[in-house]
Structures are given as structure tokens and as C-alpha cells.
């Protein structure tokens, strides 16, 4: 004799948004991490030391500070450019 038993009672179907949302969050986090890695990689490639055979690219020379309301910003740019020139083996390096 065969008997049938209900193991799980019938339920109304529900959308499984939790797993879909988890996948969307994971893809977003992965995209964010990949973009950070790409930015650091490009920045590291740009900061390679320059030898005597490879001169510094144009535009890396310090720009004189401008007078006026933007003088502080120009001064910060000058310091940054000078540090980049010194740090990359440019004209100011020992």
C-alpha cells in the first residue's frame, strides 16, 4: 500500500529579491575595487623614475605663482610640481 504525506505545505510564491540585491551589491563593490586598482596602477606607471635617456614630459616644470585671489592655489601647484620634479629625479634632485 502506498501512502502520500505532505512534507511542505503549499505556499504563495514570493520574489527572491535578497539574492538579487546581494549580487548587485557585490558587482558594485567589485567595480569600485577594480577602479581603485586601475587608478593606483596608472599612477604607479606615471611615477616611474626617469633616466638621462628619458626626459621629464612637458608641463612638469614649476609654474611661477600668480598674484591675486588665486595666488594660494598657484603657490600650492608650484610646491606640488617642485616636489614631483625633485622626487622623480628631475632638475632639483641631489
XYZ file of C-alpha atoms in Angstrom:
94
model
C 0.000 0.000 0.000
C 1.292 3.486 -0.962
C 0.647 6.455 1.272
C 1.207 10.113 0.403
C 2.324 12.600 3.022
C 2.640 16.329 2.572
C 6.192 17.289 3.562
C 5.995 21.029 2.824
C 2.620 22.728 2.745
C 1.907 24.816 -0.380
C 2.992 28.470 -0.108
C 2.388 31.583 -2.127
C 5.307 32.288 -4.475
C 7.480 35.202 -3.375
C 10.117 37.098 -5.312
C 13.639 36.390 -4.124
C 14.941 39.939 -4.053
C 17.523 39.290 -1.337
C 19.861 37.231 -3.513
C 19.399 39.562 -6.474
C 20.200 42.556 -4.290
C 23.257 40.768 -2.885
C 24.565 40.159 -6.411
C 24.033 43.801 -7.350
C 25.908 44.966 -4.234
C 28.757 42.515 -4.917
C 29.085 43.689 -8.529
C 29.106 47.328 -7.383
C 31.788 46.636 -4.770
C 33.864 44.707 -7.294
C 33.601 47.584 -9.776
C 34.687 50.057 -7.098
C 37.692 47.939 -6.119
C 38.705 47.447 -9.759
C 38.504 51.183 -10.407
C 40.742 51.872 -7.392
C 43.246 49.269 -8.560
C 43.255 50.775 -12.050
C 43.852 54.293 -10.687
C 46.746 53.159 -8.478
C 48.252 51.161 -11.343
C 48.137 54.126 -13.721
C 49.564 56.416 -11.038
C 52.403 53.972 -10.329
C 53.208 53.733 -14.039
C 53.403 57.526 -14.285
C 55.772 57.771 -11.317
C 58.485 55.559 -12.790
C 61.947 57.089 -12.372
C 63.212 58.969 -15.378
C 66.756 58.336 -16.553
C 69.038 60.553 -18.605
C 67.662 58.966 -21.775
C 64.044 59.792 -20.884
C 63.478 63.475 -20.113
C 60.553 64.569 -17.997
C 57.382 65.196 -20.026
C 56.475 68.744 -20.952
C 54.456 70.614 -18.376
C 56.250 69.220 -15.307
C 58.350 72.355 -14.795
C 57.196 74.591 -11.917
C 54.894 77.421 -12.956
C 55.503 80.876 -11.404
C 52.960 81.887 -8.769
C 50.222 84.244 -9.918
C 49.303 87.374 -7.993
C 45.704 87.886 -6.996
C 42.944 85.853 -5.339
C 44.234 82.574 -6.803
C 47.801 83.090 -5.537
C 47.455 80.448 -2.795
C 46.227 77.836 -5.260
C 49.028 78.685 -7.701
C 51.570 78.510 -4.864
C 50.322 75.050 -3.874
C 50.618 73.975 -7.505
C 54.191 75.279 -7.619
C 55.139 73.322 -4.491
C 53.489 70.176 -5.808
C 55.213 70.450 -9.151
C 58.564 71.129 -7.455
C 58.141 68.069 -5.252
C 57.239 65.936 -8.253
C 60.284 67.222 -10.129
C 62.586 66.588 -7.155
C 61.072 63.208 -6.327
C 61.236 61.902 -9.877
C 64.950 62.553 -10.392
C 64.391 65.874 -12.149
C 66.478 69.035 -12.112
C 66.283 69.560 -8.352
C 67.326 66.100 -7.206
C 70.689 65.613 -5.434
